Amino acid sequence: MSVRFTTRARSGAVALAVAAGLALGVGGCGGGGDDDGKPESTASTSQERGSEPSAQENESTETLAELRGPDGLLLQVTSVERDDGGFVTVNGTLKNDSDKSLNLPAQLSGNETEVIRNGRSLGGATLVDSKGKKRYYVLRDTDGRPLTTTGITGIKSGESVPVFMQFPAPPTDTVEVSLQLPMFASGTIQISG
């Protein structure tokens, strides 16, 4: 009986300590400010905007390019960002515009054995730099897995799935490239950043 009481007392003490820590943390998250009642100029962006969507949310609603695929599949590109690490990330949504559920074509994974071995992906995508006369393939990790959305086998009618693809970055003076995905029409996109 004393073991149960001790265990319950410890559990209660731990819960009390966690609750006190959370209360202190929440209290420390206030806007703060100087003694004159003015808020600090370093207030977070989300506090200044209230409930407005963040910049990322705004970007995801704007379509930069649409690539039409087979049977009502549609790739809508929403952002193309050049990152400091020497790569370009393409974000978007893959949508089923048809009135039936669709299985994604295996060709989207490309034809490289190492990529196919890692399952369904968008590993067949490429960026084409016409100015520099180069083609950039989806990056792979050290195990050969493509740095792109994986595991999508099908999409129900009317549904959209968020997708991404990462490529080596073209030279910084290259801003316009063509995005190509097997069985889809190609589309011209602008690299930002």
Coordinates of C-alpha atoms in Angstrom, one line a residue:
M1 CA 0.0 0.0 0.0
S2 CA 2.9 2.4 0.7
V3 CA 4.4 1.7 -2.8
R4 CA 1.1 2.7 -4.4
F5 CA 0.9 5.9 -2.3
T6 CA 4.6 6.7 -3.1
T7 CA 4.0 6.2 -6.9
R8 CA 0.9 8.3 -6.9
A9 CA 2.7 11.1 -4.9
R10 CA 5.6 11.1 -7.4
S11 CA 3.2 11.2 -10.3
G12 CA 1.3 14.1 -8.7
A13 CA 4.6 15.9 -8.0
V14 CA 5.8 15.4 -11.6
A15 CA 2.4 16.6 -13.0
L16 CA 2.6 19.7 -10.7
A17 CA 6.1 20.5 -11.8
V18 CA 5.1 20.2 -15.5
A19 CA 2.0 22.4 -15.0
A20 CA 4.1 25.0 -13.2
G21 CA 6.7 24.9 -16.0
L22 CA 4.0 25.4 -18.6
A23 CA 2.5 28.3 -16.7
L24 CA 5.9 30.0 -16.5
G25 CA 6.5 29.3 -20.2
V26 CA 3.2 30.8 -21.3
G27 CA 3.7 33.8 -19.0
G28 CA 7.1 34.4 -20.6
C29 CA 5.6 34.3 -24.1
G30 CA 3.8 37.6 -23.7
G31 CA 4.4 40.5 -26.0
G32 CA 6.5 42.2 -23.3
G33 CA 7.4 45.7 -24.0
D34 CA 9.1 48.6 -22.4
D35 CA 8.0 50.2 -19.1
D36 CA 6.3 53.0 -21.1
G37 CA 3.6 50.6 -22.2
K38 CA 4.7 50.5 -25.9
P39 CA 5.1 47.0 -27.4
E40 CA 8.6 45.9 -28.4
S41 CA 9.5 46.6 -32.0
T42 CA 10.7 43.0 -32.4
A43 CA 7.2 41.5 -32.0
S44 CA 6.7 38.3 -34.1
T45 CA 5.2 38.6 -37.5
S46 CA 2.3 36.4 -36.6
Q47 CA 1.4 38.6 -33.7
E48 CA 1.4 41.7 -35.9
R49 CA -0.9 40.1 -38.5
G50 CA -3.3 38.5 -36.2
S51 CA -5.1 35.6 -37.9
E52 CA -4.0 36.4 -41.5
P53 CA -2.3 33.5 -43.3
S54 CA 1.5 33.4 -43.3
A55 CA 3.5 34.1 -46.5
Q56 CA 3.9 30.4 -47.0
E57 CA 0.2 29.8 -47.0
N58 CA -0.3 32.6 -49.5
E59 CA 2.3 31.1 -51.8
S60 CA 0.7 27.7 -51.7
T61 CA -2.6 29.2 -53.1
E62 CA -1.0 30.9 -56.1
T63 CA -0.4 28.6 -59.0
L64 CA 2.8 29.4 -60.9
A65 CA 2.4 26.7 -63.5
E66 CA 0.1 23.8 -64.4
L67 CA 1.2 20.6 -66.0
R68 CA -1.5 18.4 -67.4
G69 CA -1.1 14.6 -67.2
P70 CA -2.9 11.5 -68.2
D71 CA -6.6 10.8 -67.3
G72 CA -7.2 14.1 -65.5
L73 CA -4.0 14.3 -63.4
L74 CA -2.9 17.9 -62.9
L75 CA 0.4 19.1 -61.2
Q76 CA 0.0 22.7 -59.9
V77 CA 3.4 24.3 -59.1
T78 CA 3.0 26.8 -56.2
S79 CA 6.7 27.7 -55.4
V80 CA 10.1 27.3 -56.9
E81 CA 12.8 28.3 -54.4
R82 CA 16.6 28.4 -54.7
D83 CA 18.1 27.3 -51.3
D84 CA 21.4 28.2 -49.8
G85 CA 22.5 24.5 -49.9
G86 CA 22.9 24.6 -53.7
F87 CA 19.5 23.1 -54.7
V88 CA 16.1 24.2 -56.0
T89 CA 12.9 23.0 -54.3
V90 CA 9.7 22.8 -56.4
N91 CA 6.5 22.6 -54.3
G92 CA 3.0 22.0 -55.5
T93 CA -0.1 19.8 -55.5
L94 CA -0.9 16.8 -57.5
K95 CA -4.6 16.8 -58.2
N96 CA -7.1 14.3 -59.7
D97 CA -9.5 16.4 -61.9
S98 CA -11.3 13.3 -63.2
D99 CA -14.6 11.8 -61.9
K100 CA -12.9 8.5 -60.8
S101 CA -10.1 7.4 -58.6
L102 CA -6.7 7.1 -60.4
N103 CA -3.6 5.1 -59.9
L104 CA -0.5 7.0 -60.5
P105 CA 1.5 5.8 -63.5
A106 CA 4.7 4.0 -62.6
Q107 CA 6.5 6.1 -65.2
L108 CA 6.5 9.1 -62.8
S109 CA 9.3 7.3 -60.8
G110 CA 11.5 7.4 -63.9
N111 CA 13.5 4.5 -65.2
E112 CA 16.6 4.5 -63.0
T113 CA 16.9 1.1 -61.2
E114 CA 18.1 2.6 -58.0
V115 CA 15.1 5.1 -57.8
I116 CA 12.5 2.4 -58.8
R117 CA 13.9 0.1 -56.1
N118 CA 12.8 2.7 -53.5
G119 CA 9.1 2.6 -54.4
R120 CA 6.7 5.0 -56.1
S121 CA 7.9 8.6 -56.4
L122 CA 8.2 11.7 -58.7
G123 CA 11.8 10.7 -59.3
G124 CA 11.4 10.9 -63.1
A125 CA 11.0 14.7 -62.9
T126 CA 13.7 17.0 -64.4
L127 CA 14.5 20.7 -64.7
V128 CA 15.7 21.8 -68.1
D129 CA 17.9 24.9 -68.4
S130 CA 17.6 25.8 -72.1
K131 CA 20.0 28.8 -71.7
G132 CA 22.8 26.7 -70.1
K133 CA 21.8 23.6 -72.2
K134 CA 21.6 21.3 -69.1
R135 CA 19.1 18.9 -67.6
Y136 CA 18.9 18.5 -63.8
Y137 CA 17.5 15.3 -62.3
V138 CA 15.8 14.9 -58.9
L139 CA 18.5 14.7 -56.2
R140 CA 19.0 11.4 -54.4
D141 CA 20.2 10.6 -50.9
T142 CA 23.1 8.3 -50.1
D143 CA 20.8 5.3 -50.2
G144 CA 19.5 6.2 -53.7
R145 CA 16.1 7.5 -52.5
P146 CA 14.9 10.4 -54.5
L147 CA 14.4 13.7 -52.7
T148 CA 10.8 14.0 -53.7
T149 CA 7.4 13.0 -52.5
T150 CA 7.2 9.2 -52.3
G151 CA 4.6 6.6 -51.6
I152 CA 1.7 8.0 -53.6
T153 CA 0.0 5.2 -55.5
G154 CA -3.4 6.7 -56.2
I155 CA -5.6 9.8 -55.7
K156 CA -9.4 9.8 -55.3
S157 CA -11.6 11.9 -57.6
G158 CA -11.3 15.6 -56.8
E159 CA -8.5 15.2 -54.2
S160 CA -5.2 17.0 -54.1
V161 CA -1.9 15.8 -52.6
P162 CA 1.0 18.2 -51.6
V163 CA 4.2 17.3 -53.4
F164 CA 7.8 18.5 -53.6
M165 CA 10.9 17.8 -55.7
Q166 CA 14.5 18.9 -55.1
F167 CA 17.0 19.4 -57.9
P168 CA 20.6 20.7 -58.1
A169 CA 20.5 24.5 -58.5
P170 CA 21.3 25.9 -62.0
P171 CA 23.7 28.9 -62.1
T172 CA 22.3 31.9 -60.2
D173 CA 21.8 33.8 -63.5
T174 CA 19.4 31.1 -64.7
V175 CA 15.9 32.2 -63.5
E176 CA 13.6 30.4 -66.0
V177 CA 13.6 26.6 -66.4
S178 CA 11.3 24.0 -67.8
L179 CA 9.8 21.4 -65.4
Q180 CA 9.3 18.0 -67.0
L181 CA 7.5 15.0 -65.5
P182 CA 7.0 11.8 -67.5
M183 CA 3.5 11.6 -69.2
F184 CA 2.8 15.3 -68.3
A185 CA 3.1 18.4 -70.5
S186 CA 6.1 20.4 -69.6
G187 CA 5.8 23.8 -68.0
T188 CA 8.0 26.9 -67.7
I189 CA 8.7 28.0 -64.2
Q190 CA 10.6 30.9 -62.6
I191 CA 13.1 30.2 -59.8
S192 CA 12.9 32.7 -56.9
G193 CA 15.4 33.3 -54.2

